[in-house]
């Protein structure tokens, strides 16, 4: 058996095209503010990619580059100004933040309606209780889209998620649970990880350990989603031993070209949806076709 490769690059391009068509009809353009504190090289690349992708769909992206030594209070004041600015529809704070800052306290200061990363506890809480009004963070949304693109009904399937981060593992678990999967979250203290992963009809690898998921960990016919982005000897690889796992899985995502491009596309979707909801709230209409608001 050789797995079908799920092409996240193509799926993301299609999503961005559809989004660009809707945004082209809007008189005003959605605006995303990205807060980048410090000099993390990977973060700079991610932010550059987000800005470029935003421009391509007609979202204006304002990057606020702040000193690595900014204090927590000063950073919260920057966010408060963005919260109050009616021209800004979405706010994200690129993570990781410099170590002296408490990331969760910073994320908590973003107004939930502008929290297009879905990292605010209000949105995480709505997702956890299965409320469809939650802003769902971009990577889990992208993972769900990729799973749906296989055409497989994953109701009742056992999803094993490796990793319990607030950015990927936990919200992905909540999202798949809300879509009727049976969900197990594994993490660094989990015993017998290979045995557990072998029970998964769906495996989501999001633990940041290069190629940890081996061929003999994977149930034949499983759907394998690789969220890892690791650099080994200058080469990018995921958390899945792709070349071998593809011999047993039914579907597998590549790295690069799998979840990564979907994350960016879903952030843009979240921004457009926030724009639509804000328009609706202020008594204006948008052109989302019922996509981001209940007005159209
Ligand atoms: N750092 C790694 N992934 C993400 C993400 O999805 N959003 C933000 N803001 N920071 C990140």
Short mmCIF file of C-alpha atoms in Angstrom, two decimals, residues 35 70-77 79 93 95 97 101-111 120:
data_model
loop_
_atom_site.label_atom_id
_atom_site.label_comp_id
_atom_site.label_asym_id
_atom_site.label_seq_id
_atom_site.Cartn_x
_atom_site.Cartn_y
_atom_site.Cartn_z
CA UNK A 35 2.70 41.91 16.81
CA UNK A 70 9.71 45.51 25.67
CA UNK A 71 8.02 45.21 29.07
CA UNK A 72 4.77 43.37 29.65
CA UNK A 73 2.84 46.51 30.49
CA UNK A 74 4.10 48.34 27.38
CA UNK A 75 3.16 45.38 25.18
CA UNK A 76 -0.30 45.25 26.74
CA UNK A 77 -0.69 48.96 25.97
CA UNK A 79 -2.47 45.59 22.21
CA UNK A 93 0.88 38.10 18.70
CA UNK A 95 4.79 33.25 19.46
CA UNK A 97 7.54 35.79 22.92
CA UNK A 101 7.06 38.00 29.00
CA UNK A 102 4.13 35.89 30.20
CA UNK A 103 2.59 34.77 26.89
CA UNK A 104 -0.78 33.80 28.30
CA UNK A 105 -1.21 37.14 30.10
CA UNK A 106 -0.34 38.92 26.84
CA UNK A 107 -2.77 36.79 24.80
CA UNK A 108 -5.47 37.44 27.41
CA UNK A 109 -5.26 41.15 26.65
CA UNK A 110 -6.46 40.70 23.04
CA UNK A 111 -10.16 41.45 22.71
CA UNK A 120 -7.75 33.78 24.11
#
